[in-house]
Amino acid sequence: MASHTSKAFLSLGRINVHGLGLQKPLSRFTYATALTISSANTSKGLPDRGGRGSFLRKPKRDAGEPRTEKMPVDQDWTAVYPAATPFRPGSVPLPVRMGYPMKGSIPPEKKGNLELIKIPNFLHLTPAAIKKHCEALKPFCTEWPSALDTDVKCDEHFPIKLQSTDYVFAGPSVRNPSARIVTLRVKVSSLNLDEHARKKMLKLVGKRYCKDTDTLTITTERCPLRQQNMDYVMYLLTVLYHESWKTEAWEAEKTVADMEEYSWEDSPSQRNILGTLVHMKVAGEGEGEEVREQLLGRKEVQEYKDSVTRLKNEGESESHMLQYKEAVKKLLNL
Amino acid sequence: MAASLSSAGNVRLLSTLARSGSLLSSSGSRSLHVTAVCCKNRAARIRVGKGDNPVTYEHAHAPHHIAHRKGWLSQHTSNLKGEDGAAERTVEDVFIRRFMFGTFHGCLANEIVIKRRGNLLIVCALMLQKLPPTKFYFLIGYSETLLSHFYKCPVKLEIQTLMDKAVYKYL
């Protein structure tokens, strides 16, 4: 009982110490010893109600030693920190120190250290805890199908790829408007299209087609919900497919400027070269269509045709220019 | 006490620096009075005093030490690029700090740390052992319920109690 009341007055001593500056603990001790004699006579019934206004006599129970003292070395740490919680100095048996030290001193200790509470800690993610998580999740998982072990096979069986993003962020509501965006990717070669249909589809989609990877990418964010956007994008693909198979009446008006690729037949290049050859009288005497037909069948003319087509379709490069040069030299016997 | 001293000193400092450029004219026309600017930064700094004022780590360091010696008291994703809701989170933080300061009056040992993990709002506070534990439990439950009803999201309070404030240095 004496120790109990002396502790109550230890707190009193401490409060006064703040006002007076750095006091030696000696003064606290004298305070305590002086007053225990008088308080020993008072009743021990209701210590906190002792006298009006003497709210200093709070029944201070001992805080008790922190849990760290009683922790065995081989305890189950996942039981101490099962989920993500802020740092608790009484539960972590490590002598951590954090903070900028005073001159000639060390960083402040973990007890009452706000810096350790501010930072996120990963005490709940030890390897043992992660193993436990995985074990708990295993019954809900299914094996990856063994037949789909390469990317090529996946593309072959599942040519259409739909992509959407889920967002995690901090806030009272879980809704994010960007989560409704859906992207569809499909390889045009995996669709059943003939030449005309393929050209028409590429013209219809325009910029959404990537020539290098032969991928058609359609992105929708038109509808407010993700499911609606998914349905819409599948609808778009279906419509594109069916429309590209149809031939409209106005497609007959396709001009040379609309052509996607360069074709040598009936082009100025053909006319020019044939005219030059006829002028040079390479095939011998004779005018008219048969001469031109004969010329066309010649190997050098075919080579020339290949090199010009290549140049126009694939762009200029060293090898193409060289090929063109060789073809021209052979044709004109230079 | 320390706070009132510093404000009085500030007034005196300003008055000594003040040079009022007023034009006195007999006709009673109005004129503009200007004072020189007191180029002193006073934000969140406790001025050095006699050496009897115990100061926590949080108060001892000025705002320019944030991210160098101090962490952040409030953490959420709204301040990242492309994320929205920053203003709402800030207003929530301010309200929560005032609420905690009022509910646990006189018991707070240090600033409140607010963490957001998805939907969950976690309020971490260091308290002094001024109230009996039963009163603490009641206030914790009361705050959690009231705040979760107010913000429509689960609110958790993580309270740690100390015997007295963790003093970093004396200013």
PDB file of C-alpha atoms in Angstrom, chain A residues 58-330:
ATOM      1  CA  LYS A  58      -5.085   8.532  -9.489  1.00  0.00           C
ATOM      2  CA  PRO A  59      -4.925   4.784  -8.975  1.00  0.00           C
ATOM      3  CA  LYS A  60      -2.017   4.217 -11.293  1.00  0.00           C
ATOM      4  CA  ARG A  61      -1.835   0.561 -12.048  1.00  0.00           C
ATOM      5  CA  ASP A  62       1.494  -0.712 -13.182  1.00  0.00           C
ATOM      6  CA  ALA A  63       1.781  -0.863 -16.899  1.00  0.00           C
ATOM      7  CA  GLY A  64       3.343  -4.278 -16.664  1.00  0.00           C
ATOM      8  CA  GLU A  65       6.292  -5.398 -18.688  1.00  0.00           C
ATOM      9  CA  PRO A  66       5.846  -5.358 -22.443  1.00  0.00           C
ATOM     10  CA  ARG A  67       5.149  -8.536 -24.343  1.00  0.00           C
ATOM     11  CA  THR A  68       8.637  -8.571 -25.761  1.00  0.00           C
ATOM     12  CA  GLU A  69      10.047  -9.790 -22.468  1.00  0.00           C
ATOM     13  CA  LYS A  70       7.914 -12.902 -22.505  1.00  0.00           C
ATOM     14  CA  MET A  71       8.426 -13.920 -26.116  1.00  0.00           C
ATOM     15  CA  PRO A  72      10.144 -17.277 -26.677  1.00  0.00           C
ATOM     16  CA  VAL A  73      12.694 -17.444 -29.459  1.00  0.00           C
ATOM     17  CA  ASP A  74      10.807 -20.046 -31.488  1.00  0.00           C
ATOM     18  CA  GLN A  75       7.393 -18.462 -31.257  1.00  0.00           C
ATOM     19  CA  ASP A  76       4.949 -18.262 -34.127  1.00  0.00           C
ATOM     20  CA  TRP A  77       5.525 -14.736 -35.457  1.00  0.00           C
ATOM     21  CA  THR A  78       2.460 -14.945 -37.691  1.00  0.00           C
ATOM     22  CA  ALA A  79       0.377 -14.938 -34.533  1.00  0.00           C
ATOM     23  CA  VAL A  80       1.988 -11.724 -33.300  1.00  0.00           C
ATOM     24  CA  TYR A  81       1.559  -9.839 -36.575  1.00  0.00           C
ATOM     25  CA  PRO A  82      -1.143 -11.674 -38.521  1.00  0.00           C
ATOM     26  CA  ALA A  83      -2.200  -8.660 -40.596  1.00  0.00           C
ATOM     27  CA  ALA A  84      -0.806  -5.292 -41.570  1.00  0.00           C
ATOM     28  CA  THR A  85      -0.745  -3.199 -38.408  1.00  0.00           C
ATOM     29  CA  PRO A  86       1.288  -0.184 -37.350  1.00  0.00           C
ATOM     30  CA  PHE A  87       4.480  -0.691 -35.412  1.00  0.00           C
ATOM     31  CA  ARG A  88       3.962  -1.592 -31.764  1.00  0.00           C
ATOM     32  CA  PRO A  89       7.119  -1.279 -29.693  1.00  0.00           C
ATOM     33  CA  GLY A  90       5.793  -3.649 -27.073  1.00  0.00           C
ATOM     34  CA  SER A  91       5.222  -6.427 -29.594  1.00  0.00           C
ATOM     35  CA  VAL A  92       8.412  -6.249 -31.635  1.00  0.00           C
ATOM     36  CA  PRO A  93      11.357  -7.707 -29.726  1.00  0.00           C
ATOM     37  CA  LEU A  94      13.973  -5.821 -31.735  1.00  0.00           C
ATOM     38  CA  PRO A  95      16.007  -2.919 -30.328  1.00  0.00           C
ATOM     39  CA  VAL A  96      15.234  -0.643 -33.300  1.00  0.00           C
ATOM     40  CA  ARG A  97      16.147   2.994 -33.232  1.00  0.00           C
ATOM     41  CA  MET A  98      14.896   5.593 -35.657  1.00  0.00           C
ATOM     42  CA  GLY A  99      15.412   9.286 -36.124  1.00  0.00           C
ATOM     43  CA  TYR A 100      18.085  11.881 -36.583  1.00  0.00           C
ATOM     44  CA  PRO A 101      20.363  11.734 -33.553  1.00  0.00           C
ATOM     45  CA  MET A 102      21.167  14.715 -31.409  1.00  0.00           C
ATOM     46  CA  LYS A 103      24.746  15.879 -31.462  1.00  0.00           C
ATOM     47  CA  GLY A 104      26.875  13.270 -29.753  1.00  0.00           C
ATOM     48  CA  SER A 105      23.925  10.996 -29.222  1.00  0.00           C
ATOM     49  CA  ILE A 106      22.204   8.045 -30.833  1.00  0.00           C
ATOM     50  CA  PRO A 107      18.827   7.882 -32.622  1.00  0.00           C
ATOM     51  CA  PRO A 108      15.811   7.850 -30.313  1.00  0.00           C
ATOM     52  CA  GLU A 109      14.565   4.482 -29.090  1.00  0.00           C
ATOM     53  CA  LYS A 110      11.485   2.678 -30.313  1.00  0.00           C
ATOM     54  CA  LYS A 111       9.292   3.476 -27.289  1.00  0.00           C
ATOM     55  CA  GLY A 112       7.106   6.446 -28.164  1.00  0.00           C
ATOM     56  CA  ASN A 113       8.806   6.853 -31.542  1.00  0.00           C
ATOM     57  CA  LEU A 114       6.339   8.323 -33.993  1.00  0.00           C
ATOM     58  CA  GLU A 115       8.674   7.848 -36.958  1.00  0.00           C
ATOM     59  CA  LEU A 116       8.421   4.079 -36.665  1.00  0.00           C
ATOM     60  CA  ILE A 117       4.628   4.321 -36.651  1.00  0.00           C
ATOM     61  CA  LYS A 118       4.562   6.612 -39.695  1.00  0.00           C
ATOM     62  CA  ILE A 119       6.342   4.265 -42.034  1.00  0.00           C
ATOM     63  CA  PRO A 120       4.713   1.153 -43.470  1.00  0.00           C
ATOM     64  CA  ASN A 121       6.171  -2.026 -41.991  1.00  0.00           C
ATOM     65  CA  PHE A 122       6.251  -5.513 -43.448  1.00  0.00           C
ATOM     66  CA  LEU A 123       6.367  -7.427 -40.205  1.00  0.00           C
ATOM     67  CA  HIS A 124       3.292  -9.346 -41.305  1.00  0.00           C
ATOM     68  CA  LEU A 125       4.995 -10.571 -44.496  1.00  0.00           C
ATOM     69  CA  THR A 126       7.730 -12.885 -43.265  1.00  0.00           C
ATOM     70  CA  PRO A 127       8.470 -15.904 -45.494  1.00  0.00           C
ATOM     71  CA  ALA A 128       6.623 -18.152 -43.074  1.00  0.00           C
ATOM     72  CA  ALA A 129       3.542 -15.953 -43.295  1.00  0.00           C
ATOM     73  CA  ILE A 130       3.652 -15.909 -47.088  1.00  0.00           C
ATOM     74  CA  LYS A 131       3.948 -19.690 -47.141  1.00  0.00           C
ATOM     75  CA  LYS A 132       0.861 -19.896 -44.975  1.00  0.00           C
ATOM     76  CA  HIS A 133      -1.012 -17.554 -47.333  1.00  0.00           C
ATOM     77  CA  CYS A 134      -0.083 -19.692 -50.332  1.00  0.00           C
ATOM     78  CA  GLU A 135      -1.141 -22.868 -48.588  1.00  0.00           C
ATOM     79  CA  ALA A 136      -4.474 -21.315 -47.739  1.00  0.00           C
ATOM     80  CA  LEU A 137      -5.021 -20.139 -51.321  1.00  0.00           C
ATOM     81  CA  LYS A 138      -4.047 -23.437 -52.995  1.00  0.00           C
ATOM     82  CA  PRO A 139      -7.490 -25.125 -52.755  1.00  0.00           C
ATOM     83  CA  PHE A 140      -8.987 -22.269 -54.751  1.00  0.00           C
ATOM     84  CA  CYS A 141      -6.502 -22.479 -57.601  1.00  0.00           C
ATOM     85  CA  THR A 142      -6.705 -24.655 -60.730  1.00  0.00           C
ATOM     86  CA  GLU A 143      -3.785 -25.917 -62.781  1.00  0.00           C
ATOM     87  CA  TRP A 144      -2.787 -24.223 -66.012  1.00  0.00           C
ATOM     88  CA  PRO A 145      -3.905 -26.505 -68.874  1.00  0.00           C
ATOM     89  CA  SER A 146      -0.880 -28.555 -69.907  1.00  0.00           C
ATOM     90  CA  ALA A 147      -1.797 -28.401 -73.590  1.00  0.00           C
ATOM     91  CA  LEU A 148      -1.198 -24.650 -73.677  1.00  0.00           C
ATOM     92  CA  ASP A 149       2.491 -24.562 -72.959  1.00  0.00           C
ATOM     93  CA  THR A 150       3.646 -22.148 -75.686  1.00  0.00           C
ATOM     94  CA  ASP A 151       2.504 -18.684 -76.693  1.00  0.00           C
ATOM     95  CA  VAL A 152       1.834 -19.895 -80.221  1.00  0.00           C
ATOM     96  CA  LYS A 153      -0.633 -22.484 -79.001  1.00  0.00           C
ATOM     97  CA  CYS A 154      -2.373 -19.917 -76.825  1.00  0.00           C
ATOM     98  CA  ASP A 155      -2.742 -17.595 -79.799  1.00  0.00           C
ATOM     99  CA  GLU A 156      -4.031 -20.426 -81.924  1.00  0.00           C
ATOM    100  CA  HIS A 157      -6.773 -21.499 -79.531  1.00  0.00           C
ATOM    101  CA  PHE A 158      -7.590 -18.103 -78.088  1.00  0.00           C
ATOM    102  CA  PRO A 159      -6.954 -15.530 -80.804  1.00  0.00           C
ATOM    103  CA  ILE A 160      -9.082 -12.759 -79.257  1.00  0.00           C
ATOM    104  CA  LYS A 161      -7.537 -11.092 -76.210  1.00  0.00           C
ATOM    105  CA  LEU A 162      -9.578  -8.773 -74.022  1.00  0.00           C
ATOM    106  CA  GLN A 163      -7.789  -6.539 -71.542  1.00  0.00           C
ATOM    107  CA  SER A 164      -9.155  -4.385 -68.756  1.00  0.00           C
ATOM    108  CA  THR A 165      -7.603  -2.857 -65.629  1.00  0.00           C
ATOM    109  CA  ASP A 166      -8.708  -2.924 -61.997  1.00  0.00           C
ATOM    110  CA  TYR A 167      -7.580  -0.044 -59.811  1.00  0.00           C
ATOM    111  CA  VAL A 168      -6.608  -0.174 -56.146  1.00  0.00           C
ATOM    112  CA  PHE A 169      -6.416   3.097 -54.289  1.00  0.00           C
ATOM    113  CA  ALA A 170      -7.220   4.634 -50.923  1.00  0.00           C
ATOM    114  CA  GLY A 171     -10.591   6.255 -50.531  1.00  0.00           C
ATOM    115  CA  PRO A 172     -14.046   5.595 -49.140  1.00  0.00           C
ATOM    116  CA  SER A 173     -15.400   4.446 -52.496  1.00  0.00           C
ATOM    117  CA  VAL A 174     -13.995   1.548 -54.519  1.00  0.00           C
ATOM    118  CA  ARG A 175     -15.294   2.801 -57.878  1.00  0.00           C
ATOM    119  CA  ASN A 176     -12.808   4.143 -60.380  1.00  0.00           C
ATOM    120  CA  PRO A 177     -14.143   5.476 -63.693  1.00  0.00           C
ATOM    121  CA  SER A 178     -11.041   4.284 -65.593  1.00  0.00           C
ATOM    122  CA  ALA A 179     -11.876   0.675 -64.797  1.00  0.00           C
ATOM    123  CA  ARG A 180     -14.484   0.533 -67.546  1.00  0.00           C
ATOM    124  CA  ILE A 181     -11.934   0.749 -70.425  1.00  0.00           C
ATOM    125  CA  VAL A 182     -11.693  -2.473 -72.441  1.00  0.00           C
ATOM    126  CA  THR A 183      -9.075  -3.246 -75.134  1.00  0.00           C
ATOM    127  CA  LEU A 184      -9.476  -6.002 -77.717  1.00  0.00           C
ATOM    128  CA  ARG A 185      -6.462  -7.398 -79.585  1.00  0.00           C
ATOM    129  CA  VAL A 186      -6.748  -9.879 -82.412  1.00  0.00           C
ATOM    130  CA  LYS A 187      -4.395 -11.024 -85.185  1.00  0.00           C
ATOM    131  CA  VAL A 188      -5.995 -10.302 -88.527  1.00  0.00           C
ATOM    132  CA  SER A 189      -4.400 -13.405 -90.022  1.00  0.00           C
ATOM    133  CA  SER A 190      -6.413 -15.570 -87.641  1.00  0.00           C
ATOM    134  CA  LEU A 191      -9.666 -14.160 -89.011  1.00  0.00           C
ATOM    135  CA  ASN A 192     -11.226 -15.897 -91.995  1.00  0.00           C
ATOM    136  CA  LEU A 193     -10.872 -13.163 -94.643  1.00  0.00           C
ATOM    137  CA  ASP A 194     -10.159 -13.289 -98.346  1.00  0.00           C
ATOM    138  CA  GLU A 195      -8.097 -10.655-100.185  1.00  0.00           C
ATOM    139  CA  HIS A 196     -10.889  -8.203-100.785  1.00  0.00           C
ATOM    140  CA  ALA A 197     -12.278  -8.619 -97.260  1.00  0.00           C
ATOM    141  CA  ARG A 198      -8.861  -8.117 -95.730  1.00  0.00           C
ATOM    142  CA  LYS A 199      -8.193  -4.951 -97.682  1.00  0.00           C
ATOM    143  CA  LYS A 200     -11.625  -3.610 -96.869  1.00  0.00           C
ATOM    144  CA  MET A 201     -11.239  -4.353 -93.173  1.00  0.00           C
ATOM    145  CA  LEU A 202      -7.857  -2.660 -93.034  1.00  0.00           C
ATOM    146  CA  LYS A 203      -9.356   0.377 -94.689  1.00  0.00           C
ATOM    147  CA  LEU A 204     -12.253   0.383 -92.235  1.00  0.00           C
ATOM    148  CA  VAL A 205     -10.135   0.195 -89.093  1.00  0.00           C
ATOM    149  CA  GLY A 206      -7.461   2.622 -90.225  1.00  0.00           C
ATOM    150  CA  LYS A 207      -5.009   3.472 -87.457  1.00  0.00           C
ATOM    151  CA  ARG A 208      -6.072   0.637 -85.173  1.00  0.00           C
ATOM    152  CA  TYR A 209      -4.108  -1.873 -87.223  1.00  0.00           C
ATOM    153  CA  CYS A 210      -0.403  -2.381 -86.612  1.00  0.00           C
ATOM    154  CA  LYS A 211       1.342  -3.720 -89.705  1.00  0.00           C
ATOM    155  CA  ASP A 212       4.463  -5.007 -87.946  1.00  0.00           C
ATOM    156  CA  THR A 213       2.632  -7.305 -85.584  1.00  0.00           C
ATOM    157  CA  ASP A 214      -0.471  -7.843 -87.710  1.00  0.00           C
ATOM    158  CA  THR A 215      -2.607  -6.902 -84.704  1.00  0.00           C
ATOM    159  CA  LEU A 216      -5.915  -5.128 -84.662  1.00  0.00           C
ATOM    160  CA  THR A 217      -6.463  -3.182 -81.435  1.00  0.00           C
ATOM    161  CA  ILE A 218      -9.860  -1.748 -80.548  1.00  0.00           C
ATOM    162  CA  THR A 219     -10.270   0.280 -77.347  1.00  0.00           C
ATOM    163  CA  THR A 220     -13.698   1.221 -76.002  1.00  0.00           C
ATOM    164  CA  GLU A 221     -14.665   3.475 -73.153  1.00  0.00           C
ATOM    165  CA  ARG A 222     -17.987   4.529 -74.497  1.00  0.00           C
ATOM    166  CA  CYS A 223     -20.244   2.777 -72.020  1.00  0.00           C
ATOM    167  CA  PRO A 224     -20.332   3.364 -68.275  1.00  0.00           C
ATOM    168  CA  LEU A 225     -19.806  -0.274 -67.293  1.00  0.00           C
ATOM    169  CA  ARG A 226     -17.055  -2.706 -68.158  1.00  0.00           C
ATOM    170  CA  GLN A 227     -19.439  -5.481 -69.159  1.00  0.00           C
ATOM    171  CA  GLN A 228     -21.205  -3.133 -71.544  1.00  0.00           C
ATOM    172  CA  ASN A 229     -17.873  -2.115 -73.063  1.00  0.00           C
ATOM    173  CA  MET A 230     -16.895  -5.735 -73.525  1.00  0.00           C
ATOM    174  CA  ASP A 231     -20.145  -6.506 -75.316  1.00  0.00           C
ATOM    175  CA  TYR A 232     -19.747  -3.421 -77.460  1.00  0.00           C
ATOM    176  CA  VAL A 233     -16.231  -4.297 -78.543  1.00  0.00           C
ATOM    177  CA  MET A 234     -17.248  -7.850 -79.508  1.00  0.00           C
ATOM    178  CA  TYR A 235     -20.147  -6.375 -81.442  1.00  0.00           C
ATOM    179  CA  LEU A 236     -17.744  -4.054 -83.252  1.00  0.00           C
ATOM    180  CA  LEU A 237     -15.535  -6.956 -84.273  1.00  0.00           C
ATOM    181  CA  THR A 238     -18.503  -8.923 -85.560  1.00  0.00           C
ATOM    182  CA  VAL A 239     -19.786  -5.992 -87.567  1.00  0.00           C
ATOM    183  CA  LEU A 240     -16.341  -5.309 -89.064  1.00  0.00           C
ATOM    184  CA  TYR A 241     -16.002  -8.924 -90.109  1.00  0.00           C
ATOM    185  CA  HIS A 242     -19.372  -9.121 -91.799  1.00  0.00           C
ATOM    186  CA  GLU A 243     -19.067  -5.745 -93.449  1.00  0.00           C
ATOM    187  CA  SER A 244     -15.678  -6.544 -94.944  1.00  0.00           C
ATOM    188  CA  TRP A 245     -17.086  -9.650 -96.594  1.00  0.00           C
ATOM    189  CA  LYS A 246     -19.849  -7.670 -98.291  1.00  0.00           C
ATOM    190  CA  THR A 247     -19.116  -5.902-101.554  1.00  0.00           C
ATOM    191  CA  GLU A 248     -20.945  -2.651-102.069  1.00  0.00           C
ATOM    192  CA  ALA A 249     -21.775  -1.153-105.423  1.00  0.00           C
ATOM    193  CA  TRP A 250     -19.576   1.895-104.927  1.00  0.00           C
ATOM    194  CA  GLU A 251     -16.481  -0.245-104.338  1.00  0.00           C
ATOM    195  CA  ALA A 252     -16.198  -0.653-108.090  1.00  0.00           C
ATOM    196  CA  GLU A 253     -15.106   2.992-108.233  1.00  0.00           C
ATOM    197  CA  LYS A 254     -11.770   2.198-106.602  1.00  0.00           C
ATOM    198  CA  THR A 255      -9.041   4.227-108.211  1.00  0.00           C
ATOM    199  CA  VAL A 256      -5.306   3.755-108.398  1.00  0.00           C
ATOM    200  CA  ALA A 257      -4.899   6.254-105.547  1.00  0.00           C
ATOM    201  CA  ASP A 258      -6.980   4.005-103.270  1.00  0.00           C
ATOM    202  CA  MET A 259      -4.842   0.943-103.901  1.00  0.00           C
ATOM    203  CA  GLU A 260      -2.886  -0.269-100.905  1.00  0.00           C
ATOM    204  CA  GLU A 261      -0.062  -1.830-102.857  1.00  0.00           C
ATOM    205  CA  TYR A 262       1.719  -0.931-106.026  1.00  0.00           C
ATOM    206  CA  SER A 263       1.024  -3.226-108.944  1.00  0.00           C
ATOM    207  CA  TRP A 264       3.149  -3.020-112.038  1.00  0.00           C
ATOM    208  CA  GLU A 265       0.523  -4.057-114.590  1.00  0.00           C
ATOM    209  CA  ASP A 266      -0.947  -1.100-116.416  1.00  0.00           C
ATOM    210  CA  SER A 267       1.334   1.327-114.665  1.00  0.00           C
ATOM    211  CA  PRO A 268       3.333   4.193-116.211  1.00  0.00           C
ATOM    212  CA  SER A 269       6.520   2.252-115.507  1.00  0.00           C
ATOM    213  CA  GLN A 270       5.376  -0.648-117.687  1.00  0.00           C
ATOM    214  CA  ARG A 271       4.343   1.614-120.488  1.00  0.00           C
ATOM    215  CA  ASN A 272       7.585   3.526-120.355  1.00  0.00           C
ATOM    216  CA  ILE A 273       9.869   0.538-120.390  1.00  0.00           C
ATOM    217  CA  LEU A 274       7.977  -1.194-123.153  1.00  0.00           C
ATOM    218  CA  GLY A 275       8.025   1.954-125.198  1.00  0.00           C
ATOM    219  CA  THR A 276      11.779   2.331-124.669  1.00  0.00           C
ATOM    220  CA  LEU A 277      12.466  -1.259-125.653  1.00  0.00           C
ATOM    221  CA  VAL A 278      10.337  -1.031-128.768  1.00  0.00           C
ATOM    222  CA  HIS A 279      12.152   2.155-129.683  1.00  0.00           C
ATOM    223  CA  MET A 280      15.492   0.420-129.218  1.00  0.00           C
ATOM    224  CA  LYS A 281      14.207  -2.337-131.497  1.00  0.00           C
ATOM    225  CA  VAL A 282      15.436  -5.054-129.148  1.00  0.00           C
ATOM    226  CA  ALA A 283      12.909  -7.636-130.261  1.00  0.00           C
ATOM    227  CA  GLY A 284      13.558  -7.058-133.878  1.00  0.00           C
ATOM    228  CA  GLU A 285      11.163  -5.600-136.417  1.00  0.00           C
ATOM    229  CA  GLY A 286       7.480  -5.387-135.819  1.00  0.00           C
ATOM    230  CA  GLU A 287       5.017  -3.179-134.060  1.00  0.00           C
ATOM    231  CA  GLY A 288       1.875  -3.795-132.111  1.00  0.00           C
ATOM    232  CA  GLU A 289       0.578  -5.853-129.315  1.00  0.00           C
ATOM    233  CA  GLU A 290       2.405  -9.115-130.040  1.00  0.00           C
ATOM    234  CA  VAL A 291       5.738  -7.331-129.680  1.00  0.00           C
ATOM    235  CA  ARG A 292       4.731  -6.003-126.317  1.00  0.00           C
ATOM    236  CA  GLU A 293       3.461  -9.376-125.191  1.00  0.00           C
ATOM    237  CA  GLN A 294       6.678 -10.971-126.241  1.00  0.00           C
ATOM    238  CA  LEU A 295       8.680  -8.349-124.428  1.00  0.00           C
ATOM    239  CA  LEU A 296       6.677  -8.871-121.298  1.00  0.00           C
ATOM    240  CA  GLY A 297       7.515 -12.537-121.319  1.00  0.00           C
ATOM    241  CA  ARG A 298      11.240 -11.803-121.308  1.00  0.00           C
ATOM    242  CA  LYS A 299      13.194 -12.628-118.177  1.00  0.00           C
ATOM    243  CA  GLU A 300      14.873  -9.231-117.865  1.00  0.00           C
ATOM    244  CA  VAL A 301      11.542  -7.462-118.072  1.00  0.00           C
ATOM    245  CA  GLN A 302      10.217  -9.685-115.305  1.00  0.00           C
ATOM    246  CA  GLU A 303      13.247  -8.892-113.198  1.00  0.00           C
ATOM    247  CA  TYR A 304      12.753  -5.217-113.817  1.00  0.00           C
ATOM    248  CA  LYS A 305       9.104  -5.565-112.841  1.00  0.00           C
ATOM    249  CA  ASP A 306      10.072  -7.291-109.571  1.00  0.00           C
ATOM    250  CA  SER A 307      12.624  -4.675-108.632  1.00  0.00           C
ATOM    251  CA  VAL A 308      10.294  -1.765-109.324  1.00  0.00           C
ATOM    252  CA  THR A 309       7.448  -3.383-107.345  1.00  0.00           C
ATOM    253  CA  ARG A 310       9.763  -4.043-104.482  1.00  0.00           C
ATOM    254  CA  LEU A 311      11.055  -0.503-104.446  1.00  0.00           C
ATOM    255  CA  LYS A 312       7.615   0.986-104.450  1.00  0.00           C
ATOM    256  CA  ASN A 313       6.059  -1.343-101.894  1.00  0.00           C
ATOM    257  CA  GLU A 314       8.842  -1.831 -99.408  1.00  0.00           C
ATOM    258  CA  GLY A 315      10.602   1.473 -99.620  1.00  0.00           C
ATOM    259  CA  GLU A 316      14.154   2.360-100.575  1.00  0.00           C
ATOM    260  CA  SER A 317      17.113   0.470 -99.256  1.00  0.00           C
ATOM    261  CA  GLU A 318      20.606  -0.517-100.387  1.00  0.00           C
ATOM    262  CA  SER A 319      19.678  -3.973-101.591  1.00  0.00           C
ATOM    263  CA  HIS A 320      16.580  -2.783-103.449  1.00  0.00           C
ATOM    264  CA  MET A 321      18.454  -0.045-105.240  1.00  0.00           C
ATOM    265  CA  LEU A 322      21.192  -2.480-106.221  1.00  0.00           C
ATOM    266  CA  GLN A 323      18.625  -4.901-107.566  1.00  0.00           C
ATOM    267  CA  TYR A 324      16.993  -2.122-109.585  1.00  0.00           C
ATOM    268  CA  LYS A 325      20.380  -1.117-110.986  1.00  0.00           C
ATOM    269  CA  GLU A 326      21.188  -4.668-112.039  1.00  0.00           C
ATOM    270  CA  ALA A 327      17.780  -5.102-113.667  1.00  0.00           C
ATOM    271  CA  VAL A 328      18.102  -1.853-115.634  1.00  0.00           C
ATOM    272  CA  LYS A 329      21.616  -2.725-116.768  1.00  0.00           C
ATOM    273  CA  LYS A 330      20.518  -6.105-118.038  1.00  0.00           C
TER     274      LYS A 330
END
